[in-house]
Amino acid sequence: MLNKRLLELIPKVFTYTAQAVFFQWLSLLCNIAFTISICRFINYCFYNKTFNSQILIETLGVTIISILLRALFTKININITYRTSQQAKKILREKIFDKLCKIGISYKNYVSTAEAVQVSVEGIDQLEVYFSQYVPQLFYSIISVITLFILFSIFSIKVAIVFIVCVPIIPLSIVLIQKFAKRLLSKYWNSYTNLGDTFLENIQGLTTLKIYGCDEQKHIEMNRNAELFRKATMKVLIMQLNSISVMDLVAFGGSAIGIIIGILEFKNGNIALLNMLIIILLSAEFFIPLRQLGSFFHIAMNGASAADKIFRILDIEHIENENKNILIENYNINFKNVSFSYDGNRTILNNINIALPNKGLFTLVGKSGCGKSTIASILTGKLKNYSGSIKLGNMELSKISENALMDIVTYIPHNGYIFKGTIEYNLKMGKSNATKNEMLNQKVCDKMQAELDEFIAELKTKSSSEIIEFAYELIYKEDILQSFDFDIRGNNPLTNEQAKALLSLKNPLDYLYQEWLECDSSVLDTLRLSNDFAIDKQIEYLKLRAGKERECR
């Protein structure tokens, strides 16, 4: 019921708790004094059949003093608990923020932004009740039960025994519910953070969703996640309602039993009227502290589930570089046998070797998924778990602190957004019912378009006379590409095997152009013939190479 590690995070929490419990106990004593004073006045009037002004003045005096003192003690207790909760929130948020700052821009490798925000805001707000209400109430419940048991033992030992027997049922129900509640609240927080992750991702990629016309699809997905969260919330509320119903039954049922026994004891002449009145008026006080503890328990358990996520963030292991201020003589970038994998299974970079001199403009060009963005992320420090050696000047990248690295490396992202999932999942946002064959054909078309763009860019660097020489090639390469694009969008797309064969060629467009030069037929007819010839030739080559590899193995 108490989280030792959580309490140890907050300095003087036990001192504040002891102060809060002490003033709560003083408030209880004031209430006892007020109740006994009222019962004494009623008892006097009942037996003496007269009204005594002195007794009335004494009763009013005790009542006023008790009310004023109780108000004062309650205010002091509120100030103490407020100070405790504010200190707890401040310390926990500082620890989370400091931890994320120490991890740096690579924190997303360990925890999502949405989860970090949710835990830091709502999760810690739930812990406010844990420190300010639940912990003091736990100790106060024990002290109040002992105090009232001693008091009731003076008036009626039978009533005192009934109360002390009924009281453990409430904490017992709390213990029984705790295990179930912890598992349920863990699912609640998981659904909550998943909903936050999805919402944040959709907001960040909203432009991409609008371009592909998939915002409605994501809207449906958000509704589905919100429904799961709603169901988890309802399960938590049902569990809390059932638990509170059990505690109410025990509290008010035990109080009623005590009152009935007190009345029977008075009827049988075993106790005086004064004792019976005190038992009737104070019976509820025996169970109210534990009843309130049960109410705070559910909120505290929610906070405890959030605390587990807080500790998961605080327990993230990271290596803090010692080189806070470095002097790099030059900014040469050297990759030596660098490998990287996101999940440990699929290798993105495999023994990469790159050498970039100090000054110049350099471009990494390659197909989607080949590792261009991964290299950029490694250089900025977003990704750290690489193997091999990367040096900036004379300094190993892994030895450079994040602050120093940010002074010399700048990363400017593009506007596109890749959603969680496979490349195929992202591509299908453009056409949800696209087949694998359609995507392979489109990939071939895109590769040839990139090849044509590169050819045009190269022409711009040539002289006018050279451009005229290559104009014929440019015109027919454009015709080939247009014909190919028309073909795959019609009813005559390439097969998967043909598309893969073309993709394996370094320059498929130039290959088709060279094949066309050897024919005398029209462009469209020759294109289909040359396509089939080149593709079949490439397929035979691939099969031959695969067979040789199997023989070598």
Coordinates of C-alpha atoms in Angstrom, one line a residue:
M1 CA 0.0 0.0 0.0
L2 CA 3.1 2.2 0.3
N3 CA 5.7 2.7 -2.4
K4 CA 9.0 3.0 -0.6
R5 CA 10.9 4.2 -3.6
L6 CA 8.3 6.9 -4.4
L7 CA 8.4 8.2 -0.8
E8 CA 12.2 8.3 -0.8
L9 CA 12.2 10.6 -3.8
I10 CA 10.6 13.4 -1.8
P11 CA 12.8 14.9 1.0
K12 CA 11.0 15.4 4.4
V13 CA 7.9 13.6 3.2
F14 CA 7.7 11.6 6.5
T15 CA 8.1 14.8 8.5
Y16 CA 5.3 16.5 6.6
T17 CA 3.2 13.3 6.9
A18 CA 3.7 13.2 10.7
Q19 CA 2.7 16.9 11.0
A20 CA -0.4 16.3 8.9
V21 CA -1.4 13.2 10.9
F22 CA -0.9 15.1 14.2
F23 CA -3.2 17.9 13.3
Q24 CA -5.8 15.5 12.0
W25 CA -5.7 13.7 15.3
L26 CA -6.1 17.1 17.2
S27 CA -9.2 17.7 15.0
L28 CA -10.5 14.4 16.1
L29 CA -10.0 15.2 19.8
C30 CA -11.9 18.5 19.2
N31 CA -14.8 16.6 17.7
I32 CA -14.8 14.2 20.6
A33 CA -14.8 17.1 23.1
F34 CA -17.7 18.8 21.2
T35 CA -19.7 15.5 21.1
I36 CA -19.2 14.7 24.8
S37 CA -20.2 18.3 25.7
I38 CA -23.5 18.1 23.7
C39 CA -24.3 14.6 25.1
R40 CA -23.6 15.8 28.7
F41 CA -26.0 18.7 28.2
I42 CA -28.8 16.4 26.9
N43 CA -28.1 13.9 29.7
Y44 CA -28.5 16.7 32.3
C45 CA -31.7 18.0 30.9
F46 CA -33.2 14.5 30.6
Y47 CA -32.6 13.4 34.1
N48 CA -33.1 16.8 35.9
K49 CA -36.2 17.8 33.9
T50 CA -34.9 21.4 34.1
F51 CA -32.7 23.9 32.2
N52 CA -29.3 25.0 33.8
S53 CA -27.8 28.2 32.4
Q54 CA -24.3 27.3 33.7
I55 CA -24.4 23.9 31.9
L56 CA -25.5 25.7 28.8
I57 CA -22.7 28.3 29.0
E58 CA -20.2 25.5 29.5
T59 CA -21.6 23.5 26.6
L60 CA -21.5 26.6 24.3
G61 CA -18.0 27.5 25.4
V62 CA -16.7 24.0 24.7
T63 CA -18.6 23.9 21.4
I64 CA -17.2 27.2 20.1
I65 CA -13.7 26.5 21.2
S66 CA -13.8 23.0 19.7
I67 CA -15.2 24.4 16.3
L68 CA -12.6 27.1 16.2
L69 CA -9.7 24.8 17.1
R70 CA -10.8 22.2 14.6
A71 CA -11.1 24.9 11.9
L72 CA -7.5 26.0 12.8
F73 CA -6.1 22.5 12.8
T74 CA -7.9 21.7 9.5
K75 CA -6.4 24.8 7.9
I76 CA -2.9 23.9 9.1
N77 CA -3.3 20.4 7.8
I78 CA -4.4 21.7 4.4
N79 CA -1.4 23.9 4.2
I80 CA 0.9 21.1 5.1
T81 CA -0.6 18.7 2.6
Y82 CA -0.5 21.4 -0.1
R83 CA 3.1 22.1 0.6
T84 CA 3.9 18.3 0.4
S85 CA 2.0 17.9 -2.9
Q86 CA 3.6 20.9 -4.5
Q87 CA 7.1 19.8 -3.5
A88 CA 6.4 16.2 -4.8
K89 CA 5.1 17.5 -8.2
K90 CA 8.0 19.9 -8.6
I91 CA 10.7 17.3 -7.7
L92 CA 9.2 14.5 -9.9
R93 CA 8.7 16.8 -12.9
E94 CA 12.3 18.1 -12.5
K95 CA 13.6 14.6 -12.3
I96 CA 11.8 13.5 -15.5
F97 CA 12.8 16.7 -17.3
D98 CA 16.5 16.4 -16.2
K99 CA 16.5 12.7 -17.3
L100 CA 15.2 13.5 -20.8
C101 CA 17.6 16.4 -21.1
K102 CA 20.5 14.1 -20.2
I103 CA 19.4 11.5 -22.7
G104 CA 19.1 14.3 -25.3
I105 CA 17.5 14.2 -28.7
S106 CA 17.7 10.4 -28.8
Y107 CA 15.1 10.1 -26.0
K108 CA 12.5 8.9 -28.5
N109 CA 14.5 5.7 -28.8
Y110 CA 13.4 5.0 -25.2
V111 CA 10.1 6.7 -24.6
S112 CA 7.5 8.4 -26.9
T113 CA 6.9 12.1 -26.6
A114 CA 3.2 11.6 -25.9
E115 CA 3.9 9.2 -23.0
A116 CA 6.5 11.5 -21.5
V117 CA 4.0 14.5 -21.6
Q118 CA 1.1 12.4 -20.2
V119 CA 3.1 11.0 -17.4
S120 CA 4.7 14.4 -16.5
V121 CA 1.3 16.1 -16.4
E122 CA -1.7 13.9 -15.6
G123 CA 0.4 11.1 -14.0
I124 CA 2.1 13.4 -11.5
D125 CA -1.2 15.2 -10.8
Q126 CA -2.6 11.8 -9.8
L127 CA 0.5 11.4 -7.4
E128 CA -0.5 14.7 -5.8
V129 CA -3.4 12.9 -4.1
Y130 CA -1.0 10.1 -3.1
F131 CA 1.3 12.3 -1.2
S132 CA -1.2 14.9 0.2
Q133 CA -4.1 12.7 1.0
Y134 CA -3.5 8.9 0.8
V135 CA -0.3 8.6 2.8
P136 CA -1.4 10.9 5.7
Q137 CA -4.8 9.3 5.8
L138 CA -3.3 5.8 6.0
F139 CA -1.5 6.6 9.3
Y140 CA -4.3 8.8 10.6
S141 CA -6.8 5.9 10.1
I142 CA -4.7 3.7 12.4
I143 CA -4.3 6.3 15.1
S144 CA -8.0 7.3 15.0
V145 CA -9.1 3.7 15.4
I146 CA -6.9 3.2 18.4
T147 CA -8.0 6.4 20.0
L148 CA -11.7 5.7 19.5
F149 CA -11.4 2.1 20.6
I150 CA -9.9 3.2 23.9
L151 CA -12.7 5.8 24.3
F152 CA -15.5 3.3 23.5
S153 CA -14.0 0.8 25.8
I154 CA -14.6 3.2 28.6
F155 CA -18.3 3.5 27.7
S156 CA -19.1 0.0 26.5
I157 CA -16.6 -2.8 25.9
K158 CA -19.1 -4.8 23.8
V159 CA -19.6 -1.9 21.3
A160 CA -15.8 -1.3 21.2
I161 CA -15.2 -5.0 20.3
V162 CA -17.9 -4.9 17.6
F163 CA -16.3 -1.8 16.0
I164 CA -12.8 -3.2 16.2
V165 CA -13.9 -6.5 14.5
C166 CA -15.7 -4.7 11.7
V167 CA -12.9 -2.2 11.0
P168 CA -10.3 -4.7 9.4
I169 CA -12.8 -5.6 6.7
I170 CA -12.2 -2.2 5.0
P171 CA -8.4 -2.5 4.7
L172 CA -8.8 -6.2 3.9
S173 CA -11.1 -5.3 0.9
I174 CA -8.5 -2.7 -0.1
V175 CA -5.7 -5.3 -0.1
L176 CA -7.9 -7.8 -2.1
I177 CA -8.7 -5.1 -4.7
Q178 CA -5.2 -3.8 -4.9
K179 CA -3.8 -6.7 -7.1
F180 CA -6.7 -6.6 -9.5
A181 CA -6.7 -2.8 -9.6
K182 CA -3.0 -2.6 -10.3
R183 CA -3.4 -4.8 -13.4
L184 CA -6.5 -2.9 -14.6
L185 CA -5.0 0.5 -14.1
S186 CA -1.9 -0.7 -16.0
K187 CA -4.1 -1.5 -19.0
Y188 CA -5.8 1.9 -18.5
W189 CA -2.5 3.8 -18.7
N190 CA -1.3 1.7 -21.7
S191 CA -4.5 2.5 -23.6
Y192 CA -4.2 6.2 -22.6
T193 CA -0.6 6.5 -23.7
N194 CA -1.3 4.6 -27.0
L195 CA -4.1 7.0 -27.7
G196 CA -1.8 10.0 -27.1
D197 CA 0.9 8.5 -29.3
T198 CA -1.6 8.0 -32.2
F199 CA -3.0 11.5 -31.8
L200 CA 0.4 13.2 -31.7
E201 CA 1.6 11.1 -34.7
N202 CA -1.5 12.0 -36.7
I203 CA -1.1 15.7 -35.9
Q204 CA 2.6 15.7 -37.0
G205 CA 1.7 13.9 -40.2
L206 CA -1.5 15.8 -40.9
T207 CA -0.1 17.4 -44.1
T208 CA 0.9 14.0 -45.5
L209 CA -2.5 12.6 -44.6
K210 CA -4.3 15.4 -46.4
I211 CA -2.1 15.0 -49.5
Y212 CA -2.9 11.2 -49.7
G213 CA -6.5 11.8 -48.7
C214 CA -6.2 9.4 -45.8
D215 CA -7.3 11.8 -43.0
E216 CA -10.7 10.0 -42.8
Q217 CA -9.0 6.6 -42.4
K218 CA -6.9 8.0 -39.5
H219 CA -10.0 9.6 -38.0
I220 CA -11.6 6.1 -37.9
E221 CA -8.5 4.7 -36.4
M222 CA -8.5 7.4 -33.7
N223 CA -12.1 6.7 -32.9
R224 CA -11.3 3.0 -32.5
N225 CA -8.4 3.8 -30.1
A226 CA -10.6 6.3 -28.2
E227 CA -13.3 3.6 -27.8
L228 CA -10.7 1.2 -26.4
F229 CA -9.7 3.9 -23.9
R230 CA -13.3 4.6 -23.0
K231 CA -13.9 0.9 -22.3
A232 CA -10.8 0.8 -20.1
T233 CA -12.0 3.9 -18.2
M234 CA -15.4 2.4 -17.7
K235 CA -13.9 -0.8 -16.3
V236 CA -11.8 1.3 -13.8
L237 CA -14.9 3.3 -12.8
I238 CA -17.0 0.1 -12.3
M239 CA -14.2 -1.4 -10.2
Q240 CA -14.0 1.8 -8.0
L241 CA -17.8 1.9 -7.7
N242 CA -18.0 -1.7 -6.5
S243 CA -15.2 -1.2 -4.1
I244 CA -16.7 1.9 -2.6
S245 CA -20.1 0.1 -2.3
V246 CA -18.4 -2.7 -0.3
M247 CA -16.7 -0.1 2.0
D248 CA -19.9 1.8 2.5
L249 CA -21.7 -1.3 3.4
V250 CA -19.1 -2.2 6.0
A251 CA -18.7 1.3 7.4
F252 CA -22.4 2.2 7.8
G253 CA -23.4 -1.4 8.6
G254 CA -20.7 -1.6 11.4
S255 CA -21.8 1.8 12.7
A256 CA -25.5 0.6 12.7
I257 CA -24.6 -2.6 14.6
G258 CA -22.7 -0.6 17.2
I259 CA -25.6 1.8 17.7
I260 CA -28.1 -1.1 18.0
I261 CA -25.9 -2.8 20.6
G262 CA -25.5 0.5 22.5
I263 CA -29.2 1.0 22.6
L264 CA -29.7 -2.6 23.8
E265 CA -27.1 -2.1 26.5
F266 CA -28.8 1.1 27.7
K267 CA -32.2 -0.7 27.7
N268 CA -30.8 -3.5 29.8
G269 CA -29.3 -1.0 32.2
N270 CA -25.7 -1.9 31.5
I271 CA -24.7 1.7 30.4
A272 CA -26.0 5.2 31.2
L273 CA -27.8 7.5 28.8
L274 CA -24.7 9.6 28.4
N275 CA -22.7 6.6 27.2
M276 CA -25.4 5.6 24.8
L277 CA -25.6 9.1 23.3
I278 CA -21.8 9.3 22.9
I279 CA -21.8 5.9 21.1
I280 CA -24.6 6.9 18.7
L281 CA -23.0 10.3 17.8
L282 CA -19.4 9.0 17.6
S283 CA -20.0 5.6 16.0
A284 CA -19.5 7.0 12.4
E285 CA -16.1 8.5 13.4
F286 CA -14.8 5.0 13.9
F287 CA -15.3 4.1 10.2
I288 CA -15.1 7.5 8.4
P289 CA -11.2 7.7 8.3
L290 CA -11.0 4.2 6.8
R291 CA -13.8 5.0 4.4
Q292 CA -11.9 8.0 3.2
L293 CA -8.8 6.0 3.0
G294 CA -10.6 3.7 0.6
S295 CA -11.6 6.6 -1.6
F296 CA -8.1 8.0 -1.7
F297 CA -6.8 4.5 -2.4
H298 CA -8.3 4.3 -5.9
I299 CA -6.8 7.7 -6.9
A300 CA -3.5 6.7 -5.3
M301 CA -3.5 3.4 -7.2
N302 CA -3.9 5.4 -10.4
G303 CA -1.0 7.5 -9.4
A304 CA 1.0 4.4 -8.5
S305 CA 0.5 3.0 -12.0
A306 CA 1.8 6.4 -13.4
A307 CA 4.7 6.1 -10.9
D308 CA 5.7 2.8 -12.6
K309 CA 6.0 4.6 -15.9
I310 CA 7.9 7.5 -14.2
F311 CA 10.4 5.0 -12.8
R312 CA 10.7 3.4 -16.3
I313 CA 11.9 6.8 -17.6
L314 CA 14.1 7.5 -14.7
D315 CA 15.7 4.0 -15.0
I316 CA 16.7 4.5 -18.6
E317 CA 20.4 3.8 -18.9
H318 CA 22.4 6.2 -20.9
I319 CA 26.1 7.1 -21.3
E320 CA 26.9 10.7 -20.5
N321 CA 29.9 11.9 -22.5
E322 CA 32.7 13.5 -20.6
N323 CA 33.8 15.9 -23.3
K324 CA 31.6 18.9 -22.6
N325 CA 33.8 21.4 -24.5
I326 CA 35.8 20.1 -27.4
L327 CA 38.0 21.7 -30.0
I328 CA 37.9 20.0 -33.4
E329 CA 40.7 21.0 -35.7
N330 CA 38.8 20.2 -38.8
Y331 CA 35.4 18.9 -39.6
N332 CA 36.3 15.9 -41.8
I333 CA 33.7 13.2 -41.5
N334 CA 34.9 9.6 -41.6
F335 CA 32.8 6.4 -41.4
K336 CA 34.8 3.2 -41.0
N337 CA 33.0 -0.1 -41.0
V338 CA 29.8 1.4 -39.6
S339 CA 26.7 -0.8 -39.2
F340 CA 23.3 -0.1 -37.7
S341 CA 20.0 -1.8 -37.0
Y342 CA 16.9 -0.4 -35.4
D343 CA 15.5 -3.6 -34.0
G344 CA 18.5 -5.8 -33.9
N345 CA 17.1 -8.1 -36.7
R346 CA 17.2 -6.1 -40.0
T347 CA 20.5 -4.4 -40.8
I348 CA 20.1 -0.9 -42.3
L349 CA 23.8 0.0 -42.6
N350 CA 26.3 -2.7 -43.2
N351 CA 30.0 -1.9 -43.0
I352 CA 29.6 1.6 -44.4
N353 CA 32.8 3.5 -45.3
I354 CA 32.5 7.2 -46.1
A355 CA 35.1 9.9 -46.2
L356 CA 34.0 13.6 -46.5
P357 CA 36.6 16.4 -46.5
N358 CA 36.3 19.5 -44.5
K359 CA 34.6 21.8 -47.0
G360 CA 32.1 21.1 -49.8
L361 CA 28.5 20.2 -50.6
F362 CA 27.8 16.5 -50.6
T363 CA 24.6 14.6 -51.4
L364 CA 23.6 11.1 -50.3
V365 CA 21.5 9.5 -53.1
G366 CA 19.8 6.2 -53.0
K367 CA 16.5 4.3 -53.0
S368 CA 14.1 4.6 -50.2
G369 CA 15.1 2.6 -47.1
C370 CA 18.8 2.4 -48.0
G371 CA 19.9 4.4 -44.9
K372 CA 20.3 8.0 -46.0
S373 CA 18.2 9.4 -43.1
T374 CA 19.7 6.9 -40.7
I375 CA 23.2 8.3 -41.5
A376 CA 21.9 11.8 -40.9
S377 CA 20.3 10.8 -37.6
I378 CA 23.5 9.2 -36.4
L379 CA 25.5 12.3 -37.2
T380 CA 23.1 14.5 -35.2
G381 CA 23.2 12.1 -32.2
K382 CA 19.5 11.0 -32.6
L383 CA 20.7 7.4 -33.1
K384 CA 23.5 6.1 -31.0
N385 CA 23.7 2.3 -31.0
Y386 CA 25.9 1.9 -34.1
S387 CA 29.0 -0.3 -34.5
G388 CA 32.2 0.8 -36.1
S389 CA 33.9 4.1 -36.0
I390 CA 32.6 7.6 -36.9
K391 CA 35.0 10.5 -36.5
L392 CA 34.4 14.3 -36.8
G393 CA 37.8 15.6 -37.3
N394 CA 40.0 14.0 -34.8
M395 CA 37.2 13.1 -32.3
E396 CA 35.1 9.9 -32.1
L397 CA 31.4 10.8 -32.5
S398 CA 30.4 8.7 -29.5
K399 CA 32.8 10.7 -27.3
I400 CA 31.3 14.1 -28.2
S401 CA 28.7 15.5 -25.8
E402 CA 25.3 16.4 -27.2
N403 CA 25.7 20.1 -26.6
A404 CA 29.1 20.2 -28.3
L405 CA 27.6 18.2 -31.2
M406 CA 24.7 20.6 -31.7
D407 CA 27.2 23.4 -32.1
I408 CA 28.8 21.8 -35.2
V409 CA 25.9 19.7 -36.7
T410 CA 22.5 21.0 -37.9
Y411 CA 19.7 18.8 -39.1
I412 CA 16.9 20.2 -41.3
P413 CA 14.1 17.7 -41.8
H414 CA 11.9 17.6 -44.9
N415 CA 8.1 18.0 -44.6
G416 CA 7.2 14.4 -45.5
Y417 CA 6.1 12.1 -42.6
I418 CA 6.5 8.4 -42.3
F419 CA 3.9 6.7 -40.1
K420 CA 4.6 3.7 -37.9
G421 CA 4.5 0.4 -39.8
T422 CA 6.0 -0.9 -43.0
I423 CA 6.9 1.0 -46.1
E424 CA 4.1 -0.9 -47.9
Y425 CA 1.6 0.4 -45.2
N426 CA 2.7 4.0 -45.9
L427 CA 2.6 3.5 -49.7
K428 CA -0.9 2.2 -49.6
M429 CA -2.1 5.5 -48.1
G430 CA -2.0 6.7 -51.7
K431 CA -4.1 3.8 -52.9
S432 CA -5.4 1.5 -50.1
N433 CA -6.2 -1.4 -52.5
A434 CA -2.9 -1.3 -54.3
T435 CA -1.5 -4.7 -55.1
K436 CA 2.2 -5.7 -54.7
N437 CA 2.4 -5.9 -58.5
E438 CA 1.2 -2.3 -58.9
M439 CA 3.7 -1.1 -56.3
L440 CA 6.6 -2.9 -58.1
N441 CA 5.6 -1.5 -61.5
Q442 CA 5.4 2.0 -60.0
K443 CA 8.8 1.5 -58.4
V444 CA 10.3 0.6 -61.8
C445 CA 8.7 3.8 -63.3
D446 CA 10.0 5.9 -60.4
K447 CA 13.5 4.5 -60.9
M448 CA 13.5 5.3 -64.6
Q449 CA 12.1 8.8 -63.9
A450 CA 15.0 9.4 -61.5
E451 CA 17.4 8.2 -64.1
L452 CA 15.9 10.6 -66.7
D453 CA 16.1 13.5 -64.3
E454 CA 19.7 12.7 -63.7
F455 CA 20.4 12.6 -67.4
I456 CA 18.7 16.0 -67.9
A457 CA 20.7 17.5 -65.0
E458 CA 23.9 16.2 -66.6
L459 CA 22.9 17.8 -70.0
K460 CA 22.6 21.2 -68.3
T461 CA 26.4 21.1 -67.6
K462 CA 27.3 20.5 -71.3
S463 CA 27.9 23.0 -74.1
S464 CA 25.3 23.9 -76.7
S465 CA 26.9 21.7 -79.3
E466 CA 27.0 18.7 -77.0
I467 CA 23.4 19.2 -76.0
I468 CA 22.3 18.9 -79.7
E469 CA 24.1 15.6 -79.9
F470 CA 22.2 14.2 -76.9
A471 CA 18.8 15.8 -77.9
Y472 CA 17.8 12.7 -79.9
E473 CA 18.6 10.4 -76.9
L474 CA 16.6 12.7 -74.6
I475 CA 13.5 12.7 -76.8
Y476 CA 13.4 9.0 -77.2
K477 CA 14.1 8.3 -73.6
E478 CA 11.1 10.5 -72.7
D479 CA 9.0 8.5 -75.2
I480 CA 10.1 5.2 -73.7
L481 CA 9.3 6.4 -70.2
Q482 CA 5.9 7.8 -71.2
S483 CA 5.0 4.6 -73.1
F484 CA 6.1 2.5 -70.1
D485 CA 4.0 4.6 -67.7
F486 CA 1.0 4.3 -70.1
D487 CA 1.5 0.5 -70.3
I488 CA 1.7 -0.2 -66.6
R489 CA -1.4 2.0 -65.9
G490 CA -3.3 0.2 -68.5
N491 CA -4.0 -3.5 -68.8
N492 CA -0.5 -4.7 -69.6
P493 CA 1.7 -4.2 -66.5
L494 CA 4.9 -6.2 -65.9
T495 CA 4.8 -9.4 -63.8
N496 CA 6.5 -9.3 -60.4
E497 CA 9.4 -11.3 -61.8
Q498 CA 9.9 -8.8 -64.7
A499 CA 9.6 -5.8 -62.5
K500 CA 12.2 -7.2 -60.0
A501 CA 14.5 -7.9 -63.0
L502 CA 14.3 -4.4 -64.2
L503 CA 14.8 -3.0 -60.7
S504 CA 18.0 -5.0 -60.4
L505 CA 19.5 -3.1 -63.4
K506 CA 21.6 -0.1 -62.5
N507 CA 20.2 2.0 -65.4
P508 CA 17.0 0.3 -66.7
L509 CA 16.0 3.3 -68.9
D510 CA 19.4 3.5 -70.7
Y511 CA 19.3 -0.3 -71.1
L512 CA 15.9 -0.1 -72.8
Y513 CA 17.1 2.8 -75.0
Q514 CA 20.2 0.8 -76.2
E515 CA 18.0 -2.2 -77.0
W516 CA 15.6 0.1 -78.9
L517 CA 18.5 1.5 -81.1
E518 CA 19.1 -2.0 -82.5
C519 CA 15.4 -2.3 -83.7
D520 CA 13.8 -0.7 -86.7
S521 CA 10.1 -0.8 -85.6
S522 CA 8.1 1.9 -84.0
V523 CA 8.7 3.1 -80.5
L524 CA 5.7 1.6 -78.9
D525 CA 6.1 -1.8 -80.5
T526 CA 9.8 -1.9 -80.0
L527 CA 9.4 -0.8 -76.4
R528 CA 7.3 -3.9 -75.6
L529 CA 9.7 -6.2 -77.5
S530 CA 12.8 -4.6 -75.9
N531 CA 11.1 -4.8 -72.5
D532 CA 10.5 -8.5 -72.9
F533 CA 14.0 -9.1 -74.2
A534 CA 15.8 -7.1 -71.6
I535 CA 13.7 -8.5 -68.8
D536 CA 14.0 -12.1 -69.9
K537 CA 17.7 -11.6 -70.3
Q538 CA 18.0 -10.1 -66.8
I539 CA 15.8 -12.9 -65.3
E540 CA 18.1 -15.5 -66.8
Y541 CA 21.1 -13.7 -65.4
L542 CA 19.6 -13.6 -61.9
K543 CA 18.7 -17.3 -62.0
L544 CA 22.2 -18.2 -63.1
R545 CA 23.8 -16.1 -60.3
A546 CA 21.4 -17.6 -57.7
G547 CA 22.4 -21.1 -58.9
K548 CA 26.1 -20.3 -58.6
E549 CA 25.6 -18.9 -55.1
R550 CA 23.8 -22.1 -54.0
E551 CA 26.7 -24.2 -55.5
C552 CA 29.2 -22.1 -53.5
R553 CA 27.3 -22.7 -50.3

